[in-house]
């Protein structure tokens, strides 16, 4: 549905801030800008708000962090009035929530839909960004804020012959708005990450025949999804801020019960009992069964073997069970959360095709060729993921000082200070940019914390009369070194995941999100602010008596007295980082 499309402007407009993207990041940023008296324009390529939850409409799409936590925390009224129906809300409900937020906070009038930002160039003389869209808009703004998302640029592998296919090809991340009926169809699904694992069981129930093309098997834990327990809902709503505070104190930005004991500190039978108990809770918290699972390979081997046993128990055909069993580190790639995934392979109309050796050979007018065999199908579904973290930046012609292109500056991998900003690009902010916890934390928390930090910084600049902010090279280098250092502690850096860009040939291998944990990161951002934006330079020296403006970030300064995670604990592997 097209919500609003502002008239095209013939002459460039001058405003305080341009925001690119109207997912949860863009929406909250706009709310903050308005609240603090900044003029703003949001451009969104889609025709409605919601971002991820607008684009990923594939069957089975739902959140993998419980919805009572995967939601905004900035408004207690919003928390109280919104009612989630399921523990893990499905995509349509999450998009309705985004829409509700946009309407409730009157955001739609500053969002221009169906408009893709194509270029953003910095004018050093004027100290302003010129932002251009595919609809002919040109806007001049002091700040350029990217809320383009970490998982928003679909990865569409250029399979040989793909244009010759006679039927429709759908990508899970760009799913059509109309319902797709798979009844009586032969379907090929390529990809077994979270999107594949969620959609395969549902497509299998409709299709006449489903071929799943698997390059690498993935670990997945049952969601045990259910309607929201009214007692639990009442308990949370009685003191929502307490739940949010507990969540913020966790490395993941969401709360679940966990065990800090090392896996090998207990005997085999206690370990098994613990895994069974955490498995029965389901979802990502399964990784909280022991504290060192992502830091100690031997410990990880025990959970990996437990997960493989579960696959062998569920999948009746031993050969298929073996192919579905991952051999790498458990939780190294993003852990998947499913409903009936492995059970699907017991259906007579589902066949797993192992393409680990030679990949997809080609697409023909009639189907997919792999291992020398042609699988004739009517529909192809690509659940092939995203050019993660930087993909949506790469699509925009972003140029900073001296015409420096962002793609050039990040040629060997993204380099940022705190994931918020990057050298050579003044007044350019990124919501959940690479180098921030982003995808390793509950993302709505990450988004709010970033947008709050940015707005305080922008208000400070206005209060003090500063025109330009940019990180120093030293501060950026030190942050990048730290991001790499903590990544190396975790087993997560050891496999070829999208976290390191390895899902797409030719991308530099760099661990992109910050794995040090959400609380430590927030603490660092607060310190930088308190110390007068340490690590940043302004166009002029701020007056010495200019105290940093602390308004929205105030709420991130609450002492973390619940389950506080210190860097030392993290380094010693005493805490689960899901
Ligand atoms: P997005 O939601 O990606 O929004 C970015 C928007 O920017 C998009 O609408 C896009 O169209 C727009 N855009 C990009 N480039 C341009 C341009 N050049 N011009 C104009 N508009 C542009 N996270 C969790 O924490 N928990 C989960 O359970 C979870 N589940 C997920 C499930 C799926 C299927 C996917 C893909 C991701 C999931 N994530 C999850 C991550 C999810 O992306 C974030 O939680 C969150 O929705 C990101 O919001 P965002 O606003 O930062 O980015
Ligand atoms: P993904 O995890 O990157 O999975 C993509 C799949 O496609 C992988 O199995 C990959 O194989 C395969 N693939 C990619 N290119 C291929 C090629 N050229 N030939 C054959 N196979 C190919 O992507 P995703 O499943 O869309 O998930 C991305 C992220 O989005 C998740 O990790 C998660 O953070 C988020 N997400 C969350 C949920 C949720 O549960 N809430 C749902 C969906 C997505 P390889 O493994 O061999 O590369």
XYZ file of C-alpha atoms and ligand atoms in Angstrom:
679
model
C 0.000 0.000 0.000
C 1.387 3.426 -0.919
C 1.009 5.574 2.139
C 2.171 8.982 1.082
C 4.229 10.363 -1.692
C 5.213 13.941 -1.204
C 5.231 16.036 -4.377
C 8.554 16.145 -6.171
C 10.538 19.258 -5.425
C 11.875 21.201 -8.403
C 14.447 23.226 -6.441
C 16.686 21.682 -3.764
C 15.258 21.940 -0.269
C 17.439 22.732 2.706
C 16.766 20.881 5.943
C 18.637 19.749 9.040
C 18.752 16.035 8.374
C 18.086 13.468 5.681
C 17.344 9.955 6.904
C 17.650 7.060 4.477
C 15.293 4.181 5.307
C 11.988 3.825 7.164
C 12.518 0.601 9.063
C 12.637 0.656 12.854
C 15.867 2.672 12.605
C 14.565 5.421 10.338
C 11.268 5.696 12.204
C 12.821 6.198 15.593
C 15.459 8.574 14.224
C 12.715 10.697 12.690
C 10.779 10.714 15.959
C 13.893 11.907 17.792
C 14.701 14.590 15.211
C 11.188 15.999 15.446
C 11.190 15.895 19.223
C 14.349 17.992 19.295
C 13.192 20.527 16.751
C 15.199 19.403 13.734
C 13.645 19.473 10.277
C 13.977 16.122 8.548
C 13.086 14.141 5.461
C 13.039 10.362 5.330
C 13.383 8.592 2.001
C 12.249 4.991 1.750
C 12.573 2.713 -1.267
C 9.549 0.623 -0.253
C 5.932 1.721 -0.273
C 5.391 1.472 3.471
C 7.248 1.503 6.770
C 8.765 -1.556 8.468
C 12.004 -2.186 6.547
C 12.900 -5.836 7.098
C 9.284 -6.559 8.010
C 8.017 -4.843 4.880
C 10.320 -6.746 2.516
C 10.523 -10.215 4.069
C 6.954 -11.426 3.596
C 7.863 -14.998 2.806
C 5.767 -17.773 4.369
C 6.815 -18.383 7.957
C 8.738 -15.116 8.438
C 8.747 -14.250 12.102
C 11.014 -12.849 14.758
C 13.501 -15.045 16.631
C 13.636 -12.910 19.781
C 10.443 -12.909 21.763
C 8.237 -9.996 20.784
C 7.726 -8.683 24.294
C 11.419 -7.797 24.002
C 11.791 -7.228 20.251
C 9.948 -3.901 20.348
C 10.690 -0.244 21.058
C 11.358 0.747 24.654
C 11.233 4.544 24.340
C 7.549 4.937 25.194
C 5.963 3.269 28.172
C 2.510 4.077 26.747
C 3.406 2.228 23.558
C 4.674 -0.723 25.581
C 1.457 -0.812 27.561
C -1.001 -0.422 24.704
C 0.494 -2.817 22.164
C -0.545 -6.437 22.484
C 1.544 -9.166 20.860
C -0.435 -12.260 20.007
C 2.378 -14.788 19.777
C 5.605 -15.304 21.678
C 7.439 -14.896 18.363
C 5.288 -12.559 16.274
C 4.847 -13.265 12.576
C 5.905 -10.745 9.926
C 2.442 -9.199 9.290
C 2.022 -8.400 12.968
C 5.465 -6.803 13.228
C 4.757 -4.693 10.188
C 1.434 -3.627 11.717
C 3.368 -2.610 14.809
C 5.766 -0.482 12.727
C 2.787 1.105 11.018
C 1.083 1.741 14.356
C 4.223 3.478 15.647
C 4.426 5.617 12.505
C 0.803 6.703 12.883
C 0.798 7.085 16.641
C 3.835 9.382 16.571
C 2.669 11.164 13.423
C 5.733 10.212 11.411
C 4.243 9.542 7.977
C 4.126 13.149 6.822
C 7.937 13.341 6.674
C 8.453 10.031 4.906
C 8.614 9.877 1.143
C 7.987 6.325 -0.034
C 8.841 4.631 -3.276
C 11.982 6.730 -3.395
C 15.501 5.367 -3.451
C 18.427 7.547 -2.466
C 21.001 7.186 -5.211
C 23.711 9.628 -4.125
C 24.911 11.629 -1.134
C 27.828 14.001 -1.632
C 29.470 16.208 0.978
C 30.232 19.825 0.091
C 33.204 20.822 2.251
C 32.815 24.551 1.640
C 29.159 24.651 2.574
C 29.524 21.877 5.190
C 26.369 20.322 3.830
C 25.280 17.031 2.263
C 23.517 16.974 -1.090
C 21.251 13.973 -1.278
C 19.699 12.856 -4.562
C 16.946 10.305 -5.226
C 15.747 8.228 -8.148
C 12.567 10.337 -8.188
C 14.410 13.547 -8.991
C 14.584 15.003 -5.467
C 17.611 16.957 -4.314
C 17.880 17.856 -0.660
C 20.609 19.811 1.103
C 21.122 18.820 4.710
C 23.580 19.354 7.514
C 23.335 15.705 8.584
C 23.064 12.574 6.483
C 21.780 9.655 8.537
C 21.855 6.172 7.129
C 19.168 3.866 8.508
C 19.502 1.514 5.561
C 19.595 -1.701 7.565
C 22.148 -4.472 8.052
C 20.167 -7.114 6.172
C 18.465 -5.143 3.436
C 20.446 -5.774 0.249
C 19.270 -9.116 -1.125
C 21.979 -11.484 -2.325
C 20.914 -12.767 -5.714
C 23.641 -15.109 -6.939
C 24.070 -14.805 -10.710
C 23.318 -18.462 -11.444
C 24.089 -19.299 -15.042
C 20.912 -19.359 -17.135
C 18.729 -17.718 -14.475
C 17.083 -15.378 -16.979
C 15.960 -18.343 -19.091
C 13.798 -19.909 -16.384
C 10.178 -20.219 -17.515
C 8.557 -19.709 -14.123
C 8.699 -17.126 -11.359
C 11.761 -16.689 -9.141
C 11.218 -15.195 -5.687
C 13.813 -13.950 -3.205
C 12.721 -14.214 0.434
C 14.021 -10.684 1.099
C 11.973 -9.163 -1.728
C 8.836 -11.247 -1.428
C 5.815 -10.132 -3.491
C 2.898 -8.494 -1.721
C 0.317 -10.880 -3.110
C -0.001 -14.358 -1.676
C 1.904 -17.020 -3.612
C 0.023 -20.275 -3.949
C 2.369 -23.235 -4.116
C -0.461 -25.764 -4.306
C 0.243 -28.427 -6.881
C 3.567 -26.815 -7.839
C 7.050 -28.243 -8.067
C 9.322 -25.887 -6.168
C 13.098 -25.477 -5.833
C 14.305 -23.662 -2.730
C 17.945 -22.608 -2.658
C 19.417 -21.781 0.749
C 19.083 -23.144 4.260
C 19.787 -20.136 6.505
C 17.134 -18.639 8.806
C 14.888 -17.566 5.901
C 15.051 -20.990 4.255
C 14.535 -22.786 7.541
C 11.433 -20.718 8.312
C 9.859 -20.960 4.860
C 10.680 -24.567 3.874
C 8.220 -26.256 6.301
C 5.350 -24.079 5.094
C 6.082 -24.303 1.381
C 6.491 -28.080 1.798
C 2.941 -28.345 3.141
C 1.522 -26.724 -0.006
C 3.791 -27.812 -2.803
C 3.405 -31.000 -4.763
C 7.180 -31.445 -4.670
C 9.864 -29.420 -2.911
C 13.580 -29.732 -3.678
C 15.804 -28.049 -1.096
C 19.251 -27.166 -2.428
C 21.625 -27.056 0.523
C 25.189 -25.780 0.242
C 25.900 -25.838 3.990
C 23.702 -27.310 6.728
C 22.750 -25.056 9.624
C 22.055 -25.533 13.285
C 18.516 -24.716 14.299
C 16.635 -24.894 17.578
C 12.856 -25.254 17.872
C 11.032 -22.036 18.731
C 8.191 -23.782 20.579
C 6.160 -20.776 19.564
C 2.813 -20.243 21.292
C 0.282 -17.525 22.003
C 1.613 -14.983 24.493
C 0.908 -16.263 27.991
C -1.430 -13.631 29.536
C 0.128 -14.147 32.967
C 3.606 -13.505 31.595
C 2.354 -10.485 29.653
C 0.775 -9.023 32.782
C 3.962 -9.613 34.749
C 6.109 -7.861 32.146
C 3.673 -4.978 31.722
C 3.490 -4.451 35.484
C 7.106 -3.281 35.297
C 8.230 -3.124 31.676
C 11.199 -0.841 32.459
C 12.610 -3.550 34.724
C 12.497 -6.050 31.851
C 14.148 -3.528 29.526
C 16.881 -2.837 32.094
C 17.600 -6.544 32.439
C 17.727 -6.850 28.665
C 20.153 -3.954 28.294
C 22.496 -5.469 30.803
C 22.944 -8.561 28.636
C 25.521 -8.775 25.827
C 22.672 -9.598 23.469
C 20.380 -6.746 24.489
C 17.637 -9.190 25.379
C 17.030 -11.145 28.520
C 16.791 -14.887 29.014
C 17.773 -17.218 31.775
C 21.292 -18.496 31.370
C 23.944 -20.517 33.067
C 27.490 -19.181 33.461
C 29.113 -22.516 34.290
C 31.662 -23.844 31.771
C 30.284 -26.839 29.874
C 33.124 -29.158 30.850
C 32.902 -28.326 34.551
C 30.017 -30.761 34.938
C 29.817 -34.462 34.140
C 28.253 -35.887 31.006
C 24.880 -36.658 32.574
C 24.459 -33.193 34.110
C 25.521 -31.623 30.813
C 22.924 -33.651 28.946
C 20.247 -32.755 31.443
C 21.127 -29.075 31.068
C 21.025 -29.256 27.262
C 17.654 -31.028 27.378
C 16.294 -28.368 29.701
C 17.520 -25.482 27.521
C 16.345 -27.265 24.358
C 12.888 -27.491 25.867
C 12.936 -23.698 26.384
C 13.860 -23.389 22.717
C 15.137 -20.550 20.541
C 18.339 -18.540 20.819
C 18.508 -18.926 24.635
C 19.600 -22.534 23.998
C 23.100 -21.045 23.671
C 22.825 -19.916 27.289
C 23.049 -23.529 28.489
C 26.691 -22.947 29.475
C 28.860 -19.864 29.677
C 31.783 -20.809 27.475
C 30.086 -22.340 24.455
C 31.236 -19.646 22.063
C 34.732 -19.386 23.477
C 35.926 -22.919 24.053
C 35.941 -25.366 21.132
C 35.810 -28.439 23.344
C 32.793 -27.042 25.150
C 31.215 -26.182 21.821
C 31.776 -29.717 20.542
C 29.428 -30.975 23.277
C 26.507 -28.741 22.284
C 27.149 -29.389 18.581
C 26.979 -33.146 19.138
C 23.797 -32.772 21.186
C 22.215 -30.813 18.320
C 23.288 -33.453 15.778
C 21.752 -36.168 17.953
C 18.466 -34.254 17.842
C 18.634 -34.223 14.031
C 19.253 -37.976 13.945
C 16.317 -38.506 16.317
C 13.933 -36.444 14.182
C 14.929 -37.243 10.598
C 14.013 -40.810 9.694
C 16.302 -41.300 6.691
C 19.870 -41.623 8.088
C 21.488 -40.336 4.898
C 19.338 -37.189 4.901
C 19.956 -36.742 8.648
C 23.693 -36.894 8.024
C 23.498 -34.305 5.244
C 21.457 -32.012 7.493
C 24.008 -32.257 10.318
C 26.396 -29.317 10.464
C 29.993 -30.119 11.280
C 31.210 -26.625 12.164
C 31.051 -24.668 15.424
C 27.581 -24.518 16.964
C 26.287 -20.924 16.887
C 29.163 -19.710 14.725
C 26.738 -18.610 12.049
C 23.560 -16.948 13.287
C 21.672 -19.706 15.065
C 18.358 -20.470 13.363
C 15.063 -20.874 15.174
C 12.459 -23.082 13.542
C 9.039 -24.644 13.667
C 9.098 -28.184 12.342
C 12.143 -27.772 10.090
C 13.831 -31.160 10.415
C 10.445 -32.930 10.530
C 9.800 -31.571 7.038
C 12.381 -33.958 5.607
C 10.205 -36.911 6.662
C 7.575 -35.828 4.143
C 7.433 -37.845 0.929
C 7.222 -34.685 -1.212
C 10.480 -33.148 0.089
C 13.944 -33.973 -1.185
C 17.203 -32.551 0.107
C 19.779 -31.978 -2.622
C 23.325 -31.663 -1.339
C 25.196 -29.086 -3.421
C 28.180 -28.737 -1.101
C 30.647 -29.955 -3.713
C 29.794 -28.049 -6.875
C 26.949 -25.675 -6.007
C 24.128 -24.938 -8.409
C 25.472 -25.765 -11.876
C 22.919 -23.761 -13.810
C 19.284 -22.868 -14.224
C 17.479 -24.096 -17.323
C 14.092 -23.004 -18.707
C 12.600 -25.976 -16.827
C 14.484 -26.148 -13.573
C 17.719 -26.371 -11.630
C 20.780 -28.441 -12.464
C 22.971 -29.744 -9.655
C 25.336 -32.717 -9.455
C 24.701 -33.272 -13.163
C 20.963 -33.805 -12.668
C 18.143 -31.531 -13.764
C 15.348 -30.990 -11.232
C 12.279 -29.817 -13.108
C 10.298 -27.198 -11.209
C 7.615 -24.532 -11.694
C 8.888 -22.017 -9.121
C 12.305 -21.152 -7.694
C 12.657 -19.610 -4.225
C 16.013 -18.041 -3.413
C 16.593 -17.924 0.337
C 20.139 -16.855 -0.389
C 20.432 -14.078 2.165
C 21.950 -10.632 1.986
C 25.054 -8.617 1.262
C 25.076 -8.011 4.990
C 26.041 -4.880 6.888
C 27.411 -2.830 3.992
C 25.328 -3.979 0.996
C 22.859 -1.094 1.102
C 25.681 1.443 1.509
C 27.432 0.036 -1.550
C 24.367 0.752 -3.677
C 24.491 4.508 -2.956
C 27.127 6.821 -4.425
C 28.354 8.228 -1.100
C 31.214 10.719 -1.279
C 32.864 12.572 1.589
C 35.834 14.940 1.757
C 37.796 15.382 -1.474
C 35.197 13.312 -3.259
C 36.316 10.197 -1.351
C 33.920 7.351 -2.150
C 32.700 5.270 0.764
C 33.134 2.099 -1.287
C 36.801 3.076 -1.766
C 37.315 3.941 1.908
C 35.837 0.551 2.850
C 37.438 -1.440 0.058
C 39.294 -3.686 2.516
C 36.279 -3.880 4.830
C 34.275 -1.246 6.690
C 36.167 1.025 9.112
C 34.177 3.063 11.589
C 34.378 4.731 14.945
C 31.818 2.990 17.181
C 29.861 1.965 14.085
C 28.390 5.468 14.229
C 30.632 7.421 11.922
C 33.621 7.105 9.624
C 36.699 9.201 8.842
C 36.379 11.422 5.782
C 32.590 11.675 6.020
C 31.664 14.561 8.336
C 28.134 14.768 9.780
C 27.459 11.303 8.396
C 25.888 8.941 10.909
C 25.011 5.277 10.628
C 22.270 3.566 12.603
C 23.691 0.153 13.630
C 26.662 0.557 11.313
C 29.454 -2.017 11.055
C 31.594 -1.931 14.194
C 28.574 -1.595 16.495
C 26.774 -4.529 18.185
C 23.973 -4.286 15.575
C 23.013 -7.803 14.486
C 24.572 -9.388 17.576
C 22.111 -7.627 19.857
C 18.355 -7.249 19.888
C 18.333 -4.785 17.064
C 15.625 -2.435 18.248
C 17.680 -1.773 21.396
C 20.724 -1.135 19.222
C 18.726 1.239 17.043
C 17.321 3.263 19.941
C 20.682 3.604 21.648
C 22.314 4.783 18.407
C 19.553 7.245 17.559
C 19.622 8.644 21.109
C 23.384 9.118 20.996
C 23.149 10.841 17.604
C 20.386 13.204 18.609
C 22.245 14.306 21.729
C 25.323 14.895 19.617
C 23.363 16.914 17.055
C 21.625 18.937 19.779
C 24.983 19.582 21.413
C 26.409 20.872 18.147
C 23.430 23.174 17.729
C 23.599 24.368 21.353
C 27.291 25.159 21.114
C 27.339 26.414 17.535
C 29.322 23.656 15.838
C 28.866 22.846 12.174
C 30.892 19.723 11.580
C 31.830 16.532 13.424
C 34.102 13.737 12.260
C 36.051 10.987 14.004
C 39.828 11.116 14.145
C 41.841 8.484 12.328
C 43.514 7.456 15.604
C 40.188 6.898 17.349
C 38.806 4.964 14.392
C 41.911 2.779 14.073
C 41.856 2.026 17.792
C 38.168 1.091 17.635
C 38.634 -1.139 14.602
C 41.552 -2.861 16.372
C 39.348 -3.433 19.411
C 36.486 -4.796 17.282
C 38.917 -7.264 15.685
C 40.513 -8.168 18.996
C 37.245 -9.162 20.669
C 36.069 -10.967 17.530
C 39.198 -13.117 17.709
C 38.257 -14.245 21.253
C 34.990 -15.701 19.990
C 34.593 -18.929 18.040
C 32.162 -16.925 15.924
C 35.050 -15.535 13.910
C 36.102 -19.008 12.783
C 33.521 -19.873 10.137
C 32.482 -18.532 6.750
C 29.373 -16.605 7.734
C 27.791 -13.388 6.565
C 29.211 -11.783 9.739
C 32.571 -11.910 7.948
C 31.220 -11.297 4.451
C 32.084 -14.853 3.394
C 28.638 -15.643 1.961
C 29.414 -13.589 -1.128
C 32.464 -14.237 -3.306
C 34.949 -11.371 -3.459
C 33.961 -9.585 -0.256
C 36.852 -8.863 2.126
C 36.863 -11.141 5.171
C 36.330 -8.859 8.162
C 34.231 -9.564 11.257
C 31.805 -6.656 10.886
C 29.618 -6.420 14.010
C 31.061 -5.613 17.458
C 31.004 -8.782 19.535
C 32.080 -7.251 22.866
C 28.495 -7.084 24.076
C 25.825 -4.422 24.223
C 26.448 -3.050 27.771
C 30.166 -2.551 27.240
C 29.482 -0.835 23.972
C 26.889 1.493 25.521
C 29.306 2.327 28.298
C 31.940 3.252 25.710
C 29.517 5.503 23.807
C 28.524 7.208 27.065
C 32.160 7.798 27.997
C 32.917 9.284 24.594
C 30.023 11.682 25.054
C 30.865 12.577 28.670
C 34.456 13.295 27.679
C 33.345 15.949 25.205
C 33.082 13.604 22.214
C 36.460 12.051 22.701
C 37.835 10.712 19.434
C 35.881 13.214 17.346
C 36.922 16.586 15.977
C 34.636 19.534 15.328
C 35.092 22.334 12.804
C 35.857 24.755 15.630
C 36.975 24.143 19.172
C 33.939 23.998 21.447
C 33.983 26.490 24.337
C 35.715 24.878 27.305
C 32.640 25.307 29.473
C 30.398 23.553 26.934
C 29.039 20.525 28.768
C 27.834 17.776 26.414
C 24.072 17.811 26.026
C 22.674 14.699 27.692
C 18.969 14.282 27.010
C 17.963 11.082 25.282
C 21.103 9.202 26.310
C 20.186 9.743 29.945
C 18.157 6.544 29.900
C 21.196 4.529 28.785
C 23.162 5.747 31.783
C 21.253 3.803 34.389
C 23.707 1.827 36.488
C 23.812 -1.706 35.165
C 23.256 -3.487 38.434
C 21.531 -6.562 37.032
C 23.749 -9.296 35.647
C 26.401 -6.795 34.645
C 28.859 -8.144 32.146
C 32.381 -6.804 32.471
C 34.988 -6.970 29.707
C 37.042 -9.304 31.900
C 34.133 -11.725 32.222
C 33.613 -11.612 28.511
C 37.250 -12.278 27.742
C 37.347 -15.219 30.128
C 34.354 -16.752 28.414
C 32.104 -16.702 31.437
C 29.103 -15.330 29.649
C 27.065 -16.513 26.705
C 26.989 -14.162 23.764
C 24.156 -15.406 21.613
P 15.715 -2.285 7.882
O 14.543 -2.831 8.560
O 16.487 -3.177 6.980
O 15.233 -0.994 7.087
C 16.068 -0.328 6.202
C 15.215 0.371 5.186
O 16.059 1.205 4.407
C 14.522 -0.577 4.217
O 13.135 -0.386 4.261
C 15.080 -0.209 2.853
O 14.114 -0.253 1.839
C 15.549 1.206 3.089
N 16.648 1.587 2.195
C 17.852 0.983 2.040
N 18.579 1.659 1.117
C 17.815 2.687 0.702
C 18.024 3.726 -0.233
N 19.159 3.845 -0.929
N 17.028 4.615 -0.413
C 15.862 4.530 0.277
N 15.617 3.551 1.170
C 16.590 2.648 1.381
N 16.709 -8.729 14.336
C 16.459 -9.044 15.617
O 16.976 -8.392 16.523
N 15.615 -10.066 15.906
C 15.004 -10.797 14.959
O 14.258 -11.717 15.260
C 15.258 -10.483 13.594
N 14.665 -11.172 12.596
C 14.957 -10.857 11.306
C 14.327 -11.557 10.282
C 14.645 -11.305 8.963
C 13.932 -12.036 7.874
C 15.654 -10.363 8.665
C 16.056 -10.109 7.242
C 16.257 -9.633 9.669
C 15.894 -9.855 10.993
N 16.454 -9.131 12.043
C 16.151 -9.425 13.339
C 17.277 -7.966 11.758
C 16.376 -6.776 11.344
O 16.897 -6.345 10.143
C 16.368 -5.708 12.435
O 15.843 -6.262 13.626
C 15.594 -4.431 12.154
O 14.334 -4.676 11.611
C 16.421 -3.500 11.304
O 15.787 -2.258 11.181
P 16.507 -1.102 10.366
O 15.551 0.022 10.301
O 17.848 -0.842 10.908
O 16.755 -1.711 8.922
P 21.730 -16.631 5.159
O 21.749 -16.978 6.585
O 22.904 -15.934 4.599
O 21.442 -17.967 4.369
C 21.550 -17.984 2.983
C 21.531 -19.407 2.501
O 21.678 -19.407 1.089
C 22.680 -20.254 3.047
O 22.251 -21.560 3.227
C 23.706 -20.164 1.917
O 24.627 -21.214 1.909
C 22.801 -20.196 0.726
N 23.426 -19.614 -0.438
C 23.884 -18.348 -0.589
N 24.422 -18.185 -1.808
C 24.298 -19.377 -2.450
C 24.692 -19.840 -3.721
N 25.323 -19.045 -4.589
N 24.426 -21.125 -4.042
C 23.790 -21.922 -3.169
N 23.413 -21.558 -1.939
C 23.677 -20.284 -1.583
O 20.459 -15.708 4.798
P 19.024 -15.694 5.483
O 18.554 -17.056 5.705
O 18.185 -14.776 4.687
O 19.294 -15.046 6.899
C 20.119 -13.887 7.036
C 19.970 -13.333 8.436
O 18.727 -12.629 8.566
C 19.894 -14.390 9.524
O 21.147 -14.907 9.847
C 19.220 -13.617 10.642
O 20.096 -12.742 11.268
C 18.197 -12.822 9.862
N 16.961 -13.614 9.771
C 16.308 -13.894 10.922
C 15.182 -14.654 10.885
C 14.457 -14.983 12.142
O 14.406 -16.127 12.531
N 13.890 -14.016 12.797
C 14.687 -15.135 9.682
C 15.373 -14.827 8.518
C 16.514 -14.061 8.572
P 26.031 -21.100 2.703
O 25.674 -21.256 4.151
O 26.849 -22.175 2.157
O 26.586 -19.727 2.402
